[in-house]
Coordinates of C-alpha atoms in Angstrom, one line a residue:
Chain O
M442 CA 115.3 210.8 179.9
F443 CA 117.1 208.4 182.2
Y444 CA 117.3 211.2 184.8
I445 CA 113.6 211.6 184.7
I446 CA 113.0 207.8 185.2
D447 CA 115.6 208.0 188.1
I448 CA 113.6 210.6 189.8
L449 CA 110.3 208.7 189.2
G450 CA 111.8 205.7 190.8
T451 CA 113.1 207.8 193.8
I452 CA 109.6 209.2 194.3
A453 CA 108.1 205.7 194.1
F454 CA 110.6 204.3 196.6
A455 CA 110.1 207.3 198.9
I456 CA 106.3 206.9 198.9
S457 CA 106.6 203.2 199.8
G458 CA 108.8 204.2 202.7
V459 CA 106.3 206.9 204.0
L460 CA 103.3 204.5 203.8
I461 CA 105.2 201.7 205.7
A462 CA 106.5 204.2 208.4
M463 CA 103.0 205.6 208.9
N464 CA 101.7 202.1 209.4
K465 CA 104.2 201.6 212.1
R466 CA 102.8 204.8 213.8
M467 CA 106.3 206.5 213.5
D468 CA 106.5 210.3 214.0
A469 CA 107.3 212.9 211.3
F470 CA 111.0 212.3 211.7
G471 CA 110.8 208.6 211.6
V472 CA 108.8 208.8 208.4
L473 CA 111.2 211.1 206.7
I474 CA 114.1 208.7 207.5
I475 CA 112.5 205.7 206.4
A476 CA 111.4 207.5 203.1
F477 CA 115.1 208.6 202.6
V478 CA 116.7 205.2 203.4
T479 CA 114.2 203.4 201.2
A480 CA 115.1 205.6 198.3
V481 CA 118.8 205.9 198.7
G482 CA 119.7 202.8 200.7
G483 CA 120.4 200.4 197.8
G484 CA 122.6 203.0 195.9
T485 CA 124.4 203.9 199.2
L486 CA 125.4 200.2 200.0
R487 CA 126.5 199.9 196.4
D488 CA 128.7 202.9 196.6
I489 CA 130.2 201.9 199.9
L490 CA 130.9 198.3 198.7
I491 CA 132.8 199.6 195.6
G492 CA 134.4 202.4 197.6
Q493 CA 132.9 205.3 195.7
T494 CA 132.6 207.9 198.6
P495 CA 131.2 210.4 199.5
V496 CA 128.3 208.3 198.4
S497 CA 126.2 209.6 195.5
W498 CA 123.2 211.2 197.3
M499 CA 125.8 213.4 199.2
T500 CA 127.1 215.0 196.1
N501 CA 124.0 215.4 194.0
M502 CA 121.4 217.4 195.9
T503 CA 118.4 216.6 193.5
F504 CA 117.6 213.4 195.3
T505 CA 117.4 215.0 198.8
Y506 CA 115.0 217.7 197.5
V507 CA 112.9 215.1 195.6
I508 CA 112.6 212.9 198.7
L509 CA 111.9 215.9 201.1
I510 CA 109.1 217.1 198.8
T511 CA 107.7 213.7 198.1
T512 CA 107.6 212.9 201.9
L513 CA 105.8 216.2 202.6
L514 CA 103.2 215.7 199.9
T515 CA 102.6 212.1 200.8
I516 CA 102.1 212.9 204.5
L517 CA 99.6 215.8 203.5
F518 CA 97.6 213.8 201.0
R519 CA 97.9 210.4 202.7
S520 CA 94.2 209.8 202.5
K521 CA 94.2 210.0 198.8
I522 CA 97.3 207.9 198.1
N523 CA 95.3 204.7 197.5
Y524 CA 94.1 206.2 194.1
L525 CA 97.8 206.1 193.0
R526 CA 98.4 202.5 193.9
T527 CA 98.8 201.5 190.3
S528 CA 101.1 204.4 189.2
L529 CA 103.2 203.8 192.2
F530 CA 103.7 200.2 191.3
L531 CA 104.7 201.3 187.9
F532 CA 107.1 203.9 189.1
D533 CA 108.6 201.3 191.6
T534 CA 109.0 198.8 188.8
I535 CA 110.6 201.1 186.3
G536 CA 112.9 202.3 189.2
I537 CA 114.3 198.9 189.9
G538 CA 114.7 198.2 186.2
L539 CA 116.8 201.5 186.1
Y540 CA 118.8 201.1 189.3
T541 CA 119.6 197.5 188.3
V542 CA 121.3 198.7 185.0
V543 CA 122.9 201.7 186.7
G544 CA 124.4 199.3 189.3
I545 CA 125.7 196.9 186.7
E546 CA 127.5 199.8 184.9
K547 CA 129.1 201.2 188.0
G548 CA 130.4 197.6 188.6
L549 CA 131.8 197.4 185.1
L550 CA 133.6 200.8 185.6
A551 CA 135.1 199.5 188.8
G552 CA 136.5 196.6 186.8
L553 CA 134.4 193.8 188.5
D554 CA 133.4 190.4 187.1
P555 CA 129.9 190.1 185.5
I556 CA 128.4 188.1 188.2
I557 CA 129.5 190.6 190.8
C558 CA 128.1 193.5 188.6
I559 CA 124.7 191.6 188.6
A560 CA 124.8 191.3 192.3
L561 CA 125.7 194.9 192.6
G562 CA 122.8 195.9 190.3
T563 CA 120.4 193.8 192.2
I564 CA 121.7 195.3 195.6
S565 CA 121.1 198.8 194.2
A566 CA 117.6 197.9 193.3
C567 CA 116.7 196.0 196.3
F568 CA 118.4 196.9 199.4
G569 CA 116.7 200.3 200.0
G570 CA 113.7 198.1 200.7
V571 CA 115.6 195.7 202.8
I572 CA 116.9 198.3 205.1
R573 CA 113.4 199.8 205.3
D574 CA 112.1 196.5 206.5
I575 CA 114.9 196.0 209.0
L576 CA 114.4 199.5 210.5
C577 CA 110.6 198.7 210.8
N578 CA 111.5 195.5 212.5
E579 CA 110.1 193.1 209.7
I580 CA 111.6 190.3 207.9
P581 CA 112.5 192.0 204.5
V582 CA 109.5 191.3 202.1
I583 CA 111.8 190.5 199.2
F584 CA 113.1 187.4 201.0
R585 CA 109.7 186.0 201.2
K586 CA 107.1 186.6 198.6
E587 CA 107.9 188.3 195.3
I588 CA 109.5 188.0 192.1
Y589 CA 111.6 191.2 192.7
A590 CA 115.3 190.5 193.1
T591 CA 114.8 187.7 190.7
A592 CA 113.7 190.2 188.1
C593 CA 116.8 192.2 188.7
I594 CA 119.0 189.1 188.3
L595 CA 117.3 188.1 185.0
G596 CA 117.6 191.7 183.7
G597 CA 121.4 191.5 184.7
L598 CA 121.8 188.3 182.9
T599 CA 120.2 189.8 179.8
Y600 CA 122.6 192.8 180.0
F601 CA 125.6 190.6 179.6
L602 CA 124.1 188.3 176.9
V603 CA 123.0 191.3 174.8
R604 CA 126.2 193.1 175.3
K605 CA 128.1 190.6 173.2
L606 CA 125.9 191.4 170.2
P607 CA 127.0 194.2 167.8
I608 CA 124.5 196.8 169.0
D609 CA 124.8 200.2 170.7
S610 CA 125.4 200.3 174.4
N611 CA 122.4 202.5 175.0
F612 CA 120.2 199.7 173.6
V613 CA 121.8 197.1 176.0
F614 CA 121.0 199.4 178.8
I615 CA 117.4 199.8 177.7
I616 CA 116.8 196.1 176.7
A617 CA 118.1 195.0 180.2
G618 CA 115.9 197.5 182.0
V619 CA 113.0 196.3 180.0
V620 CA 113.5 192.8 181.0
V621 CA 113.4 193.6 184.5
I622 CA 110.4 195.6 184.2
L623 CA 108.5 192.9 182.1
T624 CA 109.6 190.1 184.3
R625 CA 108.1 192.0 187.4
L626 CA 104.8 192.9 185.6
I627 CA 104.3 189.4 184.3
A628 CA 105.1 187.9 187.6
V629 CA 102.5 190.2 189.5
K630 CA 99.9 189.9 186.8
F631 CA 100.0 186.1 186.9
K632 CA 100.8 185.8 190.6
I633 CA 104.0 183.9 189.8
S634 CA 106.2 183.6 192.9
L635 CA 109.4 181.5 193.6
P636 CA 108.7 178.2 195.4
G637 CA 109.3 178.1 199.1
L638 CA 111.8 175.7 200.5
Y639 CA 110.1 174.5 203.7
K640 CA 112.4 172.2 205.6
E641 CA 110.9 168.9 205.8
Chain W
M299 CA 146.3 175.0 202.9
F300 CA 145.0 178.0 204.3
Y301 CA 142.9 178.5 201.2
I302 CA 141.3 175.1 201.7
I303 CA 140.4 175.9 205.3
D304 CA 139.0 179.3 204.1
I305 CA 136.8 177.5 201.5
L306 CA 135.6 174.9 204.1
G307 CA 134.7 177.8 206.5
T308 CA 132.8 179.5 203.7
I309 CA 130.9 176.4 203.1
A310 CA 130.1 175.9 206.8
F311 CA 128.8 179.5 207.0
A312 CA 126.8 179.3 203.8
I313 CA 125.1 176.1 205.0
S314 CA 124.2 177.6 208.2
G315 CA 122.6 180.5 206.4
V316 CA 120.5 178.2 204.2
L317 CA 119.2 176.2 207.1
I318 CA 118.1 179.3 209.1
A319 CA 116.5 180.9 206.1
M320 CA 114.6 177.8 205.2
N321 CA 113.3 177.6 208.8
K322 CA 112.0 181.1 208.3
R323 CA 110.2 180.0 205.2
M324 CA 112.0 182.3 202.8
D325 CA 111.9 181.7 199.1
A326 CA 114.9 180.5 197.0
F327 CA 116.2 184.0 196.5
G328 CA 116.0 184.9 200.2
V329 CA 117.8 181.6 201.1
L330 CA 120.6 182.5 198.6
I331 CA 121.0 186.0 200.0
I332 CA 121.1 184.8 203.5
A333 CA 123.7 182.2 202.7
F334 CA 125.9 184.8 200.9
V335 CA 125.6 187.4 203.7
T336 CA 126.4 184.8 206.4
A337 CA 129.4 183.7 204.5
V338 CA 130.8 187.0 203.5
G339 CA 129.2 189.6 205.8
G340 CA 132.1 189.6 208.5
G341 CA 134.8 190.1 205.9
T342 CA 132.7 192.7 204.2
L343 CA 132.2 194.8 207.3
R344 CA 136.0 194.4 208.1
D345 CA 136.9 195.6 204.5
I346 CA 134.6 198.6 204.7
L347 CA 135.8 199.7 208.1
I348 CA 139.4 199.8 207.1
G349 CA 138.6 201.1 203.6
Q350 CA 139.7 198.2 201.5
T351 CA 137.3 198.6 198.7
P352 CA 136.0 197.0 196.4
V353 CA 135.5 194.5 199.2
S354 CA 137.2 191.2 198.8
W355 CA 134.4 188.9 197.6
M356 CA 134.0 191.4 194.7
T357 CA 137.5 190.8 193.5
N358 CA 137.9 187.2 194.2
M359 CA 135.1 185.0 192.4
T360 CA 136.0 181.6 194.2
F361 CA 133.7 182.6 197.2
T362 CA 130.7 183.5 195.0
Y363 CA 130.9 180.1 193.1
V364 CA 131.5 178.1 196.3
I365 CA 128.4 179.9 198.0
L366 CA 126.3 179.4 194.9
I367 CA 127.0 175.6 194.7
T368 CA 126.9 175.1 198.4
T369 CA 123.4 176.8 198.5
L370 CA 122.1 174.7 195.7
L371 CA 123.4 171.4 197.1
T372 CA 122.1 172.2 200.6
I373 CA 118.6 172.9 199.2
L374 CA 118.6 169.8 197.2
F375 CA 119.8 167.5 200.0
R376 CA 118.1 169.4 202.7
S377 CA 116.6 166.3 204.3
K378 CA 120.0 164.7 204.8
I379 CA 121.8 167.7 206.1
N380 CA 121.4 166.4 209.7
Y381 CA 123.8 163.7 209.2
L382 CA 126.5 166.4 208.6
R383 CA 125.8 168.3 211.8
T384 CA 129.1 167.4 213.4
S385 CA 131.1 168.2 210.4
L386 CA 129.4 171.4 209.9
F387 CA 130.1 172.5 213.5
L388 CA 133.8 171.6 212.9
F389 CA 134.0 173.5 209.6
D390 CA 132.3 176.5 211.3
T391 CA 134.7 176.4 214.2
I392 CA 137.7 176.0 211.9
G393 CA 136.4 178.8 209.9
I394 CA 136.1 181.3 212.7
G395 CA 139.6 180.4 213.9
L396 CA 141.0 181.3 210.3
Y397 CA 138.8 184.3 209.8
T398 CA 139.9 185.8 213.2
V399 CA 143.6 185.5 212.3
V400 CA 143.1 186.8 208.8
G401 CA 141.3 189.8 210.2
I402 CA 144.0 190.6 212.7
E403 CA 146.7 190.4 209.9
K404 CA 144.6 192.8 207.7
G405 CA 144.4 195.2 210.7
L406 CA 148.3 195.0 211.2
L407 CA 148.8 195.8 207.5
A408 CA 146.5 198.8 207.9
G409 CA 148.7 200.0 210.8
L410 CA 146.1 199.6 213.5
D411 CA 146.6 199.1 217.3
P412 CA 146.6 195.4 218.6
I413 CA 143.2 195.9 220.4
I414 CA 141.6 197.2 217.4
C415 CA 143.2 194.3 215.3
I416 CA 141.6 191.9 217.7
A417 CA 138.2 193.7 217.3
L418 CA 138.7 193.4 213.5
G419 CA 139.4 189.7 213.6
T420 CA 136.4 189.0 215.9
I421 CA 134.3 191.2 213.5
S422 CA 135.5 189.2 210.6
A423 CA 134.5 185.9 212.2
C424 CA 131.3 186.8 214.0
F425 CA 129.4 189.5 212.1
G426 CA 128.2 187.4 209.1
G427 CA 126.1 185.5 211.7
V428 CA 125.0 188.8 213.3
I429 CA 123.8 190.2 209.9
R430 CA 122.1 186.8 209.1
D431 CA 120.2 187.0 212.4
I432 CA 119.1 190.7 211.8
L433 CA 117.9 189.9 208.4
C434 CA 115.9 187.0 209.9
N435 CA 114.5 189.4 212.6
E436 CA 116.2 187.6 215.7
I437 CA 118.4 189.0 218.4
P438 CA 121.9 187.8 217.2
V439 CA 122.6 184.5 218.8
I440 CA 126.1 185.3 219.7
F441 CA 125.0 188.1 222.1
R442 CA 123.0 185.7 224.1
K443 CA 124.3 182.2 224.4
E444 CA 127.6 181.0 223.3
I445 CA 131.3 181.1 223.7
Y446 CA 131.9 182.2 220.2
A447 CA 133.2 185.7 220.0
T448 CA 135.0 185.1 223.3
A449 CA 137.0 182.4 221.5
C450 CA 138.0 185.0 218.8
I451 CA 139.1 187.4 221.4
L452 CA 141.2 184.8 223.3
G453 CA 142.8 183.7 220.1
G454 CA 143.5 187.4 219.2
L455 CA 145.2 187.9 222.6
T456 CA 147.2 184.8 222.1
Y457 CA 148.3 186.1 218.6
F458 CA 149.8 189.2 220.1
L459 CA 151.5 187.4 223.1
V460 CA 153.0 184.7 220.9
R461 CA 154.1 187.2 218.3
K462 CA 156.6 188.7 220.8
L463 CA 158.4 185.3 220.9
P464 CA 161.3 184.5 218.4
I465 CA 159.2 182.2 216.2
D466 CA 158.0 182.0 212.7
S467 CA 155.0 184.2 211.7
N468 CA 153.4 181.3 210.2
F469 CA 153.4 179.5 213.6
V470 CA 151.9 182.5 215.3
F471 CA 149.0 182.3 212.6
I472 CA 148.5 178.7 213.4
I473 CA 148.8 178.9 217.2
A474 CA 146.3 181.8 217.5
G475 CA 143.9 179.8 215.1
V476 CA 144.1 176.8 217.1
V477 CA 143.4 178.6 220.4
V478 CA 140.2 179.9 218.9
I479 CA 139.2 176.4 217.8
L480 CA 140.1 174.7 221.0
T481 CA 138.3 177.4 223.2
R482 CA 135.1 176.8 221.2
L483 CA 135.4 173.1 221.1
I484 CA 135.9 172.9 224.9
A485 CA 133.2 175.5 225.6
V486 CA 130.7 173.5 223.6
K487 CA 131.9 170.0 224.8
F488 CA 131.5 171.1 228.5
K489 CA 128.6 173.5 228.0
I490 CA 130.6 176.5 229.3
S491 CA 128.9 179.9 228.6
L492 CA 129.4 183.5 229.7
P493 CA 127.4 184.5 232.7
G494 CA 124.2 186.5 231.9
L495 CA 124.0 189.9 233.6
Y496 CA 120.4 190.0 234.5
K497 CA 119.3 193.5 235.9
E498 CA 118.4 193.2 239.5
Chain J
M1184 CA 137.4 221.0 226.7
F1185 CA 135.6 219.6 223.6
Y1186 CA 137.6 216.5 224.3
I1187 CA 136.3 216.1 227.6
I1188 CA 132.7 216.6 226.5
D1189 CA 133.2 214.1 223.7
I1190 CA 134.4 211.6 226.4
L1191 CA 131.4 212.3 228.7
G1192 CA 129.2 211.8 225.6
T1193 CA 130.8 208.4 224.9
I1194 CA 130.4 207.3 228.5
A1195 CA 126.6 208.3 228.4
F1196 CA 126.1 206.4 225.1
A1197 CA 127.9 203.3 226.4
I1198 CA 126.0 203.2 229.6
S1199 CA 122.7 203.4 227.8
G1200 CA 123.7 200.5 225.7
V1201 CA 124.8 198.5 228.6
L1202 CA 121.4 199.0 230.4
I1203 CA 119.4 198.0 227.3
A1204 CA 121.5 195.0 226.5
M1205 CA 121.2 193.8 230.2
N1206 CA 117.4 194.2 229.8
K1207 CA 117.5 191.9 226.9
R1208 CA 119.4 189.4 229.0
M1209 CA 122.5 189.4 226.8
D1210 CA 125.7 187.8 228.1
A1211 CA 128.9 189.9 229.0
F1212 CA 130.0 189.8 225.4
G1213 CA 126.8 190.9 224.0
V1214 CA 126.5 193.7 226.5
L1215 CA 130.1 195.0 225.6
I1216 CA 129.2 194.9 221.8
I1217 CA 126.1 196.9 222.3
A1218 CA 127.8 199.4 224.5
F1219 CA 130.4 199.8 221.9
V1220 CA 128.1 200.1 218.9
T1221 CA 125.9 202.6 220.7
A1222 CA 128.9 204.7 221.5
V1223 CA 130.7 204.7 218.2
G1224 CA 127.9 203.5 215.7
G1225 CA 126.9 207.0 214.6
G1226 CA 130.5 208.3 214.0
T1227 CA 131.3 205.0 212.2
L1228 CA 128.4 205.4 209.7
R1229 CA 129.5 209.0 209.2
D1230 CA 133.1 208.1 208.4
I1231 CA 132.0 205.3 206.0
L1232 CA 129.6 207.5 204.1
I1233 CA 132.2 210.2 203.5
G1234 CA 135.0 207.6 202.9
Q1235 CA 137.2 208.5 205.8
T1236 CA 138.7 205.2 206.6
P1237 CA 140.0 203.5 208.7
V1238 CA 137.1 204.8 210.7
S1239 CA 138.0 207.1 213.6
W1240 CA 137.6 204.8 216.6
M1241 CA 140.1 202.5 214.9
T1242 CA 142.8 205.3 214.9
N1243 CA 142.3 206.9 218.3
M1244 CA 142.4 204.4 221.2
T1245 CA 140.8 206.6 223.9
F1246 CA 137.3 205.7 222.9
T1247 CA 138.0 202.0 223.1
Y1248 CA 139.5 202.3 226.5
V1249 CA 136.7 204.7 227.8
I1250 CA 134.0 202.2 226.5
L1251 CA 135.8 199.2 228.1
I1252 CA 136.0 200.7 231.4
T1253 CA 132.6 202.2 231.3
T1254 CA 131.0 198.8 230.4
L1255 CA 132.9 197.1 233.3
L1256 CA 131.9 199.7 235.8
T1257 CA 128.4 199.8 234.7
I1258 CA 128.1 196.0 235.0
L1259 CA 129.6 196.0 238.4
F1260 CA 127.5 198.8 239.9
R1261 CA 124.3 198.2 238.0
S1262 CA 122.1 198.1 241.0
K1263 CA 123.1 201.8 241.7
I1264 CA 122.9 203.1 238.2
N1265 CA 119.4 204.6 238.8
Y1266 CA 120.8 207.2 241.0
L1267 CA 122.6 208.5 237.9
R1268 CA 119.6 208.7 235.7
T1269 CA 119.7 212.6 235.5
S1270 CA 123.4 212.8 235.0
L1271 CA 123.2 210.2 232.3
F1272 CA 120.5 212.1 230.4
L1273 CA 122.6 215.3 230.7
F1274 CA 125.7 213.6 229.3
D1275 CA 123.7 212.1 226.5
T1276 CA 122.1 215.3 225.6
I1277 CA 125.5 217.2 225.8
G1278 CA 126.9 214.3 223.7
I1279 CA 124.4 214.6 220.8
G1280 CA 125.0 218.4 220.8
L1281 CA 128.7 217.8 220.3
Y1282 CA 128.4 214.9 217.9
T1283 CA 126.0 216.9 215.7
V1284 CA 128.4 219.7 215.3
V1285 CA 131.5 217.5 214.8
G1286 CA 129.5 215.7 212.1
I1287 CA 128.6 218.9 210.4
E1288 CA 132.3 220.1 210.4
K1289 CA 133.4 216.8 208.9
G1290 CA 130.9 217.2 206.2
L1291 CA 132.2 220.7 205.3
L1292 CA 135.8 219.4 205.2
A1293 CA 134.6 216.9 202.7
G1294 CA 133.0 219.7 200.6
L1295 CA 129.4 218.7 201.1
D1296 CA 126.2 220.9 200.8
P1297 CA 124.9 222.3 204.1
I1298 CA 121.8 220.1 204.0
I1299 CA 124.1 217.0 203.7
C1300 CA 126.2 218.3 206.4
I1301 CA 123.1 218.6 208.6
A1302 CA 122.2 215.0 207.7
L1303 CA 125.7 213.9 208.5
G1304 CA 125.6 215.7 211.9
T1305 CA 122.3 214.0 212.7
I1306 CA 123.5 210.6 211.7
S1307 CA 126.6 211.0 213.9
A1308 CA 124.5 211.9 216.9
C1309 CA 121.6 209.5 216.4
F1310 CA 122.6 206.2 214.5
G1311 CA 124.5 204.6 217.3
G1312 CA 121.1 204.4 219.2
V1313 CA 119.4 203.2 216.0
I1314 CA 122.0 200.3 215.4
R1315 CA 121.7 199.5 219.1
D1316 CA 117.9 199.1 218.8
I1317 CA 118.2 197.1 215.6
L1318 CA 120.6 194.7 217.3
C1319 CA 118.2 194.4 220.2
N1320 CA 115.3 193.7 217.8
E1321 CA 113.3 196.9 218.6
I1322 CA 111.9 199.5 216.2
P1323 CA 114.5 202.4 216.9
V1324 CA 113.1 204.5 219.6
I1325 CA 114.1 207.7 217.9
F1326 CA 111.6 206.9 215.1
R1327 CA 108.7 206.8 217.5
K1328 CA 108.7 209.2 220.4
E1329 CA 111.2 211.9 221.1
I1330 CA 112.5 215.1 220.0
Y1331 CA 116.0 213.8 219.5
A1332 CA 116.9 213.9 215.8
T1333 CA 114.8 217.0 215.6
A1334 CA 117.0 218.7 218.0
C1335 CA 120.0 217.8 216.0
I1336 CA 118.4 219.2 212.9
L1337 CA 117.5 222.5 214.6
G1338 CA 121.1 222.8 215.9
G1339 CA 122.4 222.1 212.3
L1340 CA 120.1 224.8 210.8
T1341 CA 121.4 227.2 213.5
Y1342 CA 125.0 226.3 212.6
F1343 CA 124.6 227.5 209.1
L1344 CA 122.6 230.7 210.0
V1345 CA 125.0 231.8 212.6
R1346 CA 127.9 231.0 210.4
K1347 CA 127.0 233.9 208.0
L1348 CA 127.4 236.4 210.9
P1349 CA 130.8 237.9 211.5
I1350 CA 131.7 235.9 214.5
D1351 CA 134.5 233.4 215.4
S1352 CA 134.1 229.9 214.2
N1353 CA 134.4 228.6 217.7
F1354 CA 131.3 230.3 218.7
V1355 CA 129.4 229.0 215.9
F1356 CA 130.3 225.6 217.0
I1357 CA 129.2 226.3 220.6
I1358 CA 126.0 228.2 219.7
A1359 CA 124.8 225.3 217.4
G1360 CA 125.7 222.7 220.1
V1361 CA 123.7 224.7 222.9
V1362 CA 120.7 224.9 220.5
V1363 CA 120.7 221.0 220.1
I1364 CA 121.0 220.7 224.0
L1365 CA 118.4 223.3 224.9
T1366 CA 115.9 221.9 222.3
R1367 CA 116.1 218.5 223.8
L1368 CA 116.0 219.7 227.4
I1369 CA 112.9 221.9 226.8
A1370 CA 111.3 219.1 224.9
V1371 CA 111.8 216.7 227.6
K1372 CA 110.8 219.1 230.4
F1373 CA 107.5 220.0 228.7
K1374 CA 106.9 216.6 227.2
I1375 CA 106.9 218.0 223.7
S1376 CA 106.9 215.4 221.0
L1377 CA 106.4 215.4 217.2
P1378 CA 102.9 214.6 216.0
G1379 CA 102.3 211.0 215.0
L1380 CA 101.0 210.6 211.4
Y1381 CA 98.5 207.7 211.8
K1382 CA 97.1 206.5 208.5
E1383 CA 93.4 207.3 208.4

């Protein structure tokens, strides 16, 4: 079950990379790299920071195959991808919910402080997109406009609050993921964003 | 004593991140990330390169708390931060002096060559700012204008020269750090910079 | 023999870094860093991803000396570097051929899947240039125009095809490297490039 969600998240991230790279008029190789980096970048940084190497996409081939096939299909059917916009948004949102909680649990396994675990979960969920934007020479979008990382942080706080209750750890996982997903859905639905902090 | 200097350096780096991120009109989350990356980025790259993981800010919470509080206070009092410009410059300069020598000593512990240790010290001191500038979509400022990394390199050379003398290792630490600090203070005071190398 | 090629590749990468950094009007320190990063960046990322730390340029001083001397000479003789353009292109092409195969063999030693080994070889050969372009605030050139990474991937596929034949492993190394080099030479000679994938 979680595995399926993980793959749906990878697909959504890879497609977002393909679309942005094609907008930047990159060639086929550039598009593939941006798709790959968007999908695995967050988890790679997470693994490097805690010293879990070789990093996870190097030892589990599923993700590589999923990204290769997704990139190919997205390029072939690029004129029709607009019809999927809502599905993609949902996959992406479910993906960050899952990645956040996976990151937190990897941090706990490494014996890290809860605050650091939340940071690690947020990095897992968000930094693929950050690296994508850097490679495309843009200021990363999550620093400017959206309730995105904030949703991950709220989900992370929920994880550690709920964890103190006498409930099964699978439920803790699910509840925290759902908080990430709902926060983002509500923020996008009602156009809520963080205040800018313009220098006066 | 060193610990206090370390924290002052972290504060100065975090504030410089906040100010630049606000200039780029980032939201609150973006500002926090840029502050964090500026403060811990150099040490993180150092730890990853020598394989000391989980990286140091993940296992010592002090820096996380200092950065969170510094960011909050800088945002709240942003209209008054100009009065602190001289203090900030001093903190930052003391910070790079300290980070340089800490980086060198971590390299020595890892059994590396003195030249590599100097590179590692310079990376510790400077790459937080480099990552900050990349995330803000600027050519890193230290590549263009200032005696900054050069001060770190001079301090590093001093470290290995002084180390051969029959003096206490704490003094070696202090002398090298002071060379970094004085080089930068003198360069800024007298507007000394490295020559550009324009292609003819 | 391989060692000499490795050093020629390092020289070519370092010179390409110096030239681009001077075009961006960086100071002497910036030029040195860009030269260094271009030459060792790909191998550094490779070593970090598979967890081989301290990364290789930190434990073998030859590369550091070669890069320092190359940078100095390139700056001094910058007005004459145009005469070397063809030699540089050859060194660079031989360099990526070699780096690709070295990366693949490091991946095999780490017990990774052939596809991941090919990715690792391509990263070793190409990401120095990617990091150089990011630091210079450009969209990385390999994502846009050239048969470059594609040559590495073809060489990598060749490596694993030829490896099944009953021939000496040194020949496998050489054949794969030569495929990378010939692919790039032919692509540049006949101006072959990957198709762009403009969004319609």
